Short mmCIF file of C-alpha atoms in Angstrom, two decimals:
data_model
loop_
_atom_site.label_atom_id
_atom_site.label_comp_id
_atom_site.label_asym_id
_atom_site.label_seq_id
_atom_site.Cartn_x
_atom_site.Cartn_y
_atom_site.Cartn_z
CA UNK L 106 168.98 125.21 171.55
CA UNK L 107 168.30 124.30 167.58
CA UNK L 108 165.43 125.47 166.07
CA UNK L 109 163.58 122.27 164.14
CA UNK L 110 160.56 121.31 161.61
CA UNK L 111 158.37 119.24 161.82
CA UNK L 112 157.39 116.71 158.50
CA UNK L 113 153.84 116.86 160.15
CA UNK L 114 153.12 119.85 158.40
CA UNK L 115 153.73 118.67 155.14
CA UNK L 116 152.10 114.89 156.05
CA UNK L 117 148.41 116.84 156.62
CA UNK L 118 148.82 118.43 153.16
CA UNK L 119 149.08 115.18 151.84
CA UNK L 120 152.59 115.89 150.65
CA UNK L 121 155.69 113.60 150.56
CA UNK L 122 158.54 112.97 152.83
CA UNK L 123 160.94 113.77 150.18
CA UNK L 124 158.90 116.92 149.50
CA UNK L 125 158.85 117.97 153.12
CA UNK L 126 162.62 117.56 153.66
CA UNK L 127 163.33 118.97 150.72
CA UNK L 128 161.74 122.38 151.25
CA UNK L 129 162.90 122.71 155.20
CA UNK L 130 166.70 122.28 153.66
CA UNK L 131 165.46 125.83 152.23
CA UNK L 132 164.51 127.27 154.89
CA UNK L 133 167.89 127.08 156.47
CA UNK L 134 166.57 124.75 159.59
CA UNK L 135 168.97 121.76 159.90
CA UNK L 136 166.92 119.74 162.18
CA UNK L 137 164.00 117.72 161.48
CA UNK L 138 160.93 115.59 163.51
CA UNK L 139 159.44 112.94 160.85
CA UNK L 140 156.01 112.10 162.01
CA UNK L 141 155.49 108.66 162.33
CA UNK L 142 152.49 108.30 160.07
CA UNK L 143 151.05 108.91 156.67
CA UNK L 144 154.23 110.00 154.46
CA UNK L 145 156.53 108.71 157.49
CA UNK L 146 154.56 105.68 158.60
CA UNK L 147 157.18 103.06 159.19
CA UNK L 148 154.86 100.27 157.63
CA UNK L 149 154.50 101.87 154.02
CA UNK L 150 158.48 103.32 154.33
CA UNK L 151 160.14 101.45 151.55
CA UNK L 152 163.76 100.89 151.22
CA UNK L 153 163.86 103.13 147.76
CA UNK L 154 161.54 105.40 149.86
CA UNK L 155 164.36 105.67 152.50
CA UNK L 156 166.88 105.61 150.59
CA UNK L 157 165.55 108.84 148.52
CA UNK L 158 165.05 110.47 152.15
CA UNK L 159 168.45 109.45 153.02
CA UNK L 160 170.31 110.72 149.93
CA UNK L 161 168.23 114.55 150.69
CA UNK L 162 169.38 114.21 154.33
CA UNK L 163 173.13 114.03 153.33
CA UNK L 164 172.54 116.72 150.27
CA UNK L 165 171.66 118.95 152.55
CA UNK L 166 173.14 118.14 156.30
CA UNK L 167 170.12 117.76 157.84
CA UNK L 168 169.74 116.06 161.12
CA UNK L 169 166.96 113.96 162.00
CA UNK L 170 166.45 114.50 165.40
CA UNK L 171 163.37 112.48 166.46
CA UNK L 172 160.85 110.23 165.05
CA UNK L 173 157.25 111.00 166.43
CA UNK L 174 155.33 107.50 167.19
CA UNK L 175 151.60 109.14 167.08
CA UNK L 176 149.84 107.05 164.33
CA UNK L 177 146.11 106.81 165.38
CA UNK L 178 145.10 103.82 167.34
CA UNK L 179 148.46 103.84 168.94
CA UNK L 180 147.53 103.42 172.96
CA UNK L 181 149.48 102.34 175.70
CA UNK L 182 147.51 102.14 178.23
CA UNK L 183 145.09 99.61 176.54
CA UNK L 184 144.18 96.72 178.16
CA UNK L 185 143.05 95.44 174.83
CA UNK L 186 146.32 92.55 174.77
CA UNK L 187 146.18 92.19 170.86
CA UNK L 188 145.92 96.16 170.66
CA UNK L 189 149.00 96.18 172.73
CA UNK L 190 150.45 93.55 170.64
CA UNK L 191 150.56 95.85 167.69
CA UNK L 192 151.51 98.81 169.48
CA UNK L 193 154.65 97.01 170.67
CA UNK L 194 155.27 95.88 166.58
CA UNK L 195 154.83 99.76 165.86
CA UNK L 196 157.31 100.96 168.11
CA UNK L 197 160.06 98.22 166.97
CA UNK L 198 159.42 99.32 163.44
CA UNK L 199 160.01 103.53 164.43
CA UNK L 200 162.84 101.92 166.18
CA UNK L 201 164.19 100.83 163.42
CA UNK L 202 163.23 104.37 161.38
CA UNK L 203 165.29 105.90 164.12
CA UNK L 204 168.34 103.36 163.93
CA UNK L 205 168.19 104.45 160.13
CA UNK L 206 167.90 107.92 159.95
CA UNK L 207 170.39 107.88 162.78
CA UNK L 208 167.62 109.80 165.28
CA UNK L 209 168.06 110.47 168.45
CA UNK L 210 164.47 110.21 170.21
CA UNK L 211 161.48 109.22 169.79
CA UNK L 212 158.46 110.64 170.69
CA UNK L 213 154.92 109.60 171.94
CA UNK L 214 151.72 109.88 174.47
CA UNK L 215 151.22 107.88 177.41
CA UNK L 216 148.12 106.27 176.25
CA UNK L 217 144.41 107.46 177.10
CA UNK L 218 141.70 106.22 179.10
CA UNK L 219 138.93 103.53 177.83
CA UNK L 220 134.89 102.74 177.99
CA UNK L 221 135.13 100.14 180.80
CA UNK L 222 138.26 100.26 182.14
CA UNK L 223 139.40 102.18 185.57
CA UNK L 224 141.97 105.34 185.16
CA UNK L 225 144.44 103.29 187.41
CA UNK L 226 144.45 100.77 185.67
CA UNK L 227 145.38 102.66 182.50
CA UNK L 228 147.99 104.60 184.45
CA UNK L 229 149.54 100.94 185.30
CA UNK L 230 149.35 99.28 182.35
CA UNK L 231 151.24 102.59 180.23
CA UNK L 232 153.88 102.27 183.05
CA UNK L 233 154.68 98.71 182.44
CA UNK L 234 154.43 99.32 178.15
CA UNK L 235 156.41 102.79 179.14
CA UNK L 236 159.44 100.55 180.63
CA UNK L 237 159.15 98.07 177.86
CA UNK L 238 160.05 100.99 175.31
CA UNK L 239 162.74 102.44 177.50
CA UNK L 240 164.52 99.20 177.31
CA UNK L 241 163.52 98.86 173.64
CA UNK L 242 165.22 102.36 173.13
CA UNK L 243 168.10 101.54 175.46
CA UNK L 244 169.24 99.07 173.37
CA UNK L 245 169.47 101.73 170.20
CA UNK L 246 170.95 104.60 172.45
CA UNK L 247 167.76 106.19 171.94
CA UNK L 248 165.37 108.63 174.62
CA UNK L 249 162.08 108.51 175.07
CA UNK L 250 159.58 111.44 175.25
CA UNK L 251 156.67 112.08 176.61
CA UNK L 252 154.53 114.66 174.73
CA UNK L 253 151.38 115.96 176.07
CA UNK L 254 148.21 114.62 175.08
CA UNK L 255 145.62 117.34 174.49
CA UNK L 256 142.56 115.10 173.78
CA UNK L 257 140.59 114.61 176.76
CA UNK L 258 140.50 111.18 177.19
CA UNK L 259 144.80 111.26 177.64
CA UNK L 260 145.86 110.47 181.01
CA UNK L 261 148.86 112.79 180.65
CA UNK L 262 147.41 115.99 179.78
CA UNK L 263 149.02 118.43 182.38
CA UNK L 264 152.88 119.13 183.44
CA UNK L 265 152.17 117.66 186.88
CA UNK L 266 150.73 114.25 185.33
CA UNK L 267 153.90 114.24 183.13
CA UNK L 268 156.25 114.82 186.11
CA UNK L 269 154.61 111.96 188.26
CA UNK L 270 154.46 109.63 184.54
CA UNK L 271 158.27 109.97 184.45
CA UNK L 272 158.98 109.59 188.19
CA UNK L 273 156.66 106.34 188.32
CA UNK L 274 158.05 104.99 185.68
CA UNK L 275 161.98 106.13 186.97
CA UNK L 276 164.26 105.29 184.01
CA UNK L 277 166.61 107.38 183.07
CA UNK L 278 166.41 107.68 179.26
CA UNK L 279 162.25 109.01 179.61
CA UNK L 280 162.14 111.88 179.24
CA UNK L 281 159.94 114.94 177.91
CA UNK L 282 158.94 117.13 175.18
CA UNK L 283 156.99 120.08 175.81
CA UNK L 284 154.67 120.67 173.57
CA UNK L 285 154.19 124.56 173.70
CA UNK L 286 150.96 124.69 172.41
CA UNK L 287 149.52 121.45 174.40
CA UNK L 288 150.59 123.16 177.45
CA UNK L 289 148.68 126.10 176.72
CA UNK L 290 145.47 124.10 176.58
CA UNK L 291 146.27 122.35 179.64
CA UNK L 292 146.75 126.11 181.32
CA UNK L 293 149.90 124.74 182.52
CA UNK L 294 151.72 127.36 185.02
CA UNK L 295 155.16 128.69 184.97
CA UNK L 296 155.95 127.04 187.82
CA UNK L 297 155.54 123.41 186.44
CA UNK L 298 157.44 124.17 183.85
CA UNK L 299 160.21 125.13 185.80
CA UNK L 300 159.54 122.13 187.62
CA UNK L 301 159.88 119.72 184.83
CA UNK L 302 162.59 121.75 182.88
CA UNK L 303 165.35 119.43 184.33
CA UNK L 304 163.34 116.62 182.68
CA UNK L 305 162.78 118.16 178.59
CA UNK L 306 165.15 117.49 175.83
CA UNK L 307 162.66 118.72 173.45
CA UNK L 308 160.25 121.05 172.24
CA UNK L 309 157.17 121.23 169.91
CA UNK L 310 156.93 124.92 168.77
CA UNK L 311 153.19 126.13 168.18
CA UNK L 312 149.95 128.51 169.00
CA UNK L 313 146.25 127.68 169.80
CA UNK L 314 143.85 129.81 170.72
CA UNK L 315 141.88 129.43 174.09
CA UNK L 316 140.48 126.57 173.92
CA UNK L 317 140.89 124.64 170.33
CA UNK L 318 143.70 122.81 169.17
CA UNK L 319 144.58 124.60 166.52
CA UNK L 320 148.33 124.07 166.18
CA UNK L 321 149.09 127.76 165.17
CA UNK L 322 151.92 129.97 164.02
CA UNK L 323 153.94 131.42 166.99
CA UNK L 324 152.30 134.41 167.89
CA UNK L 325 149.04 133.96 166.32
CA UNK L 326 147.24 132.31 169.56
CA UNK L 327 147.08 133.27 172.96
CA UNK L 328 149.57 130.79 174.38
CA UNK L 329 152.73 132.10 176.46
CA UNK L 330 155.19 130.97 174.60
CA UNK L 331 158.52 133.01 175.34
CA UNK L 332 157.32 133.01 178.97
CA UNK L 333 156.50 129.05 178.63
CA UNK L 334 160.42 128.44 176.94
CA UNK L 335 162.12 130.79 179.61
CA UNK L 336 160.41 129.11 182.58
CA UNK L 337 161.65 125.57 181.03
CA UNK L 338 165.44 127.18 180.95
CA UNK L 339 165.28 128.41 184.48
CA UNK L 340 164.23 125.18 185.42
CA UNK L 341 167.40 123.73 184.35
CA UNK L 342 166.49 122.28 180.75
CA UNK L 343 169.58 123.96 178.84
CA UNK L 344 172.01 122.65 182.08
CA UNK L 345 170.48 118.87 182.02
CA UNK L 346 171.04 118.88 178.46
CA UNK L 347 174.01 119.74 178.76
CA UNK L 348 175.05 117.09 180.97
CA UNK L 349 174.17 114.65 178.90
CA UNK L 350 175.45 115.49 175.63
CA UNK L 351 172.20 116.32 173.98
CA UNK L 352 171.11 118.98 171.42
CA UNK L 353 167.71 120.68 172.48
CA UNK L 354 165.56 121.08 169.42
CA UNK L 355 162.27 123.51 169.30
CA UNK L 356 160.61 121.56 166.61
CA UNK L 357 158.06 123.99 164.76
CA UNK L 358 154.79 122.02 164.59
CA UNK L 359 152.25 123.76 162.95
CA UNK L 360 149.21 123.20 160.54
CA UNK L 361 147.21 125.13 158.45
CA UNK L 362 143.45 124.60 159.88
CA UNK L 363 141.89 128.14 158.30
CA UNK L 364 140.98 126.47 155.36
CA UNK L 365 142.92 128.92 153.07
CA UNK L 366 145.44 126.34 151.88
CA UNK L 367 148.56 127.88 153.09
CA UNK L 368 151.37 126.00 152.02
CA UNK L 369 153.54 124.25 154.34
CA UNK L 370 157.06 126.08 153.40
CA UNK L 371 154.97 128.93 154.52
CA UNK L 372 153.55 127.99 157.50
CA UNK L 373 156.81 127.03 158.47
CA UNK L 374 158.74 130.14 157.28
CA UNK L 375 156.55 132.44 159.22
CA UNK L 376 156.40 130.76 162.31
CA UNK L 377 161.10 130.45 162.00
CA UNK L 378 160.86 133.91 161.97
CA UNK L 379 158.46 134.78 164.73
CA UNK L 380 160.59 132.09 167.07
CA UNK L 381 164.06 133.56 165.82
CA UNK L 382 162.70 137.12 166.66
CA UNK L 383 161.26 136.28 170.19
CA UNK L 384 162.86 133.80 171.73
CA UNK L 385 166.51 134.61 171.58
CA UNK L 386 167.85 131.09 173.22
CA UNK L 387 166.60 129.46 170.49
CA UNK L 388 168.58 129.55 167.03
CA UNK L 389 169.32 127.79 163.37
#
């Protein structure tokens, strides 16, 4: 299992792509999640932009390994049909980021619930937009990954919901992503995650404290986090990937939300070294 960085960390201080995958080639981490908004949103992405991007990623033999589709208003369990409309052009277009950057996954939220409209009927309608992306990624050789939603409207918030989301919607290249930290608000046990380690490809390294979303350095919060990764391994999530051909990355994720304007090739230092220290499976 690769340990990865997230762009997201640099996109919240308002800081470039090229800037964030520039200083990660520092810090020795090869793999990289672009978020797929602000300095990575696919509709402001121009071709000199990717090129530039492109040119650092060979420099430095980086690997991008998934593209994160989480720009706000991005719902798909809506039963708003224009809303869905552009959700479906958003996806086509990180897509098409992915078919670039030659990424592997991408990444997103099942949707959340609306004023006025019945939580089954937001469960069905993000099945039905969940198969229309797994046969939009099919046809890249892409997966597709759940990530826990930690707001309380989401309708996947919990392991358990994210186990039956994937068996209702029963295709083979949706998947999950753990988010460590999401979990940890959810109070998510060891057990599910050994339940839904046959079903993770990847991992979103971070901290919160009890009850805020906080997206902390490793160690910092209260979360479980070596017990949280172990429980995922003996649950099968190193053998499944395995199987498939497919490189597990624990993608640091982090943010600086003290207010003393840490910067981001330090937040991300710190937390590669608490992760490298503590959780042994997991390495550059």
């Amino acid at each position: 299992m690769k340990i990865g960085a997230g762009t997201v960390t640099w996109a919240f201080n308002n800081a470039s792509l090229e800037t964030a995958l520039q200083e990660i080639a520092t810090t020795g981490i090869k793999y990289i999640d672009i978020i797929g908004m602000l300095h990575g949103d696919p509709d402001t992405m121009t071709q000199r932009k990717k090129q530039a991007c492109n040119h650092i990623i060979a420099d430095n033999g980086l690997v991008i390994s998934s593209i994160l589709a989480v720009r706000p208003g991005t719902n798909i369990a809506t039963i708003d049909q224009a809303a869905r409309r552009r959700c479906k052009d958003y996806f086509l277009k990180i897509i098409e980021l992915c078919d670039y950057f030659d990424a592997k996954e991408i990444c997103f939220m099942a949707g959340h619930n609306e004023i006025g409209s019945e939580p089954d009927t937001a469960w069905k309608q993000a099945i039905e937009f969940s198969n229309w992306i797994a046969d939009a990624c099919a046809a890249s050789g892409l997966y597709a990954t759940y990530e826990l939603e930690w707001r309380t409207c989401g309708i996947v918030q919990s392991v358990p919901q994210l186990l039956n989301m994937i068996r209702d919607v029963n295709r083979n290249n949706v998947l999950s992503n753990i988010d460590i930290g999401h979990a940890g608000l959810a109070r998510d046990s060891l057990e599910a995650m050994k339940q839904v380690g046959s079903k993770t490809i990847h991992l979103h390294m971070n901290d919160n404290d009890t009850n805020q979303h906080t997206n902390a350095i490793p160690g910092e919060g209260c979360v479980p986090i070596q017990d949280y990764v172990q429980a995922l391994i003996d649950g099968g999530m190193l053998t499944f990937s395995e199987s498939i051909g497919h490189t597990i990355v624990a993608g640091i994720e982090v943010e600086d939300v003290s207010g003393s304007s840490i910067p981001p090739l330090d937040l991300i230092t710190k937390s590669r070294d608490w992760i490298l220290q503590h959780i042994p499976a997991i390495e550059l």
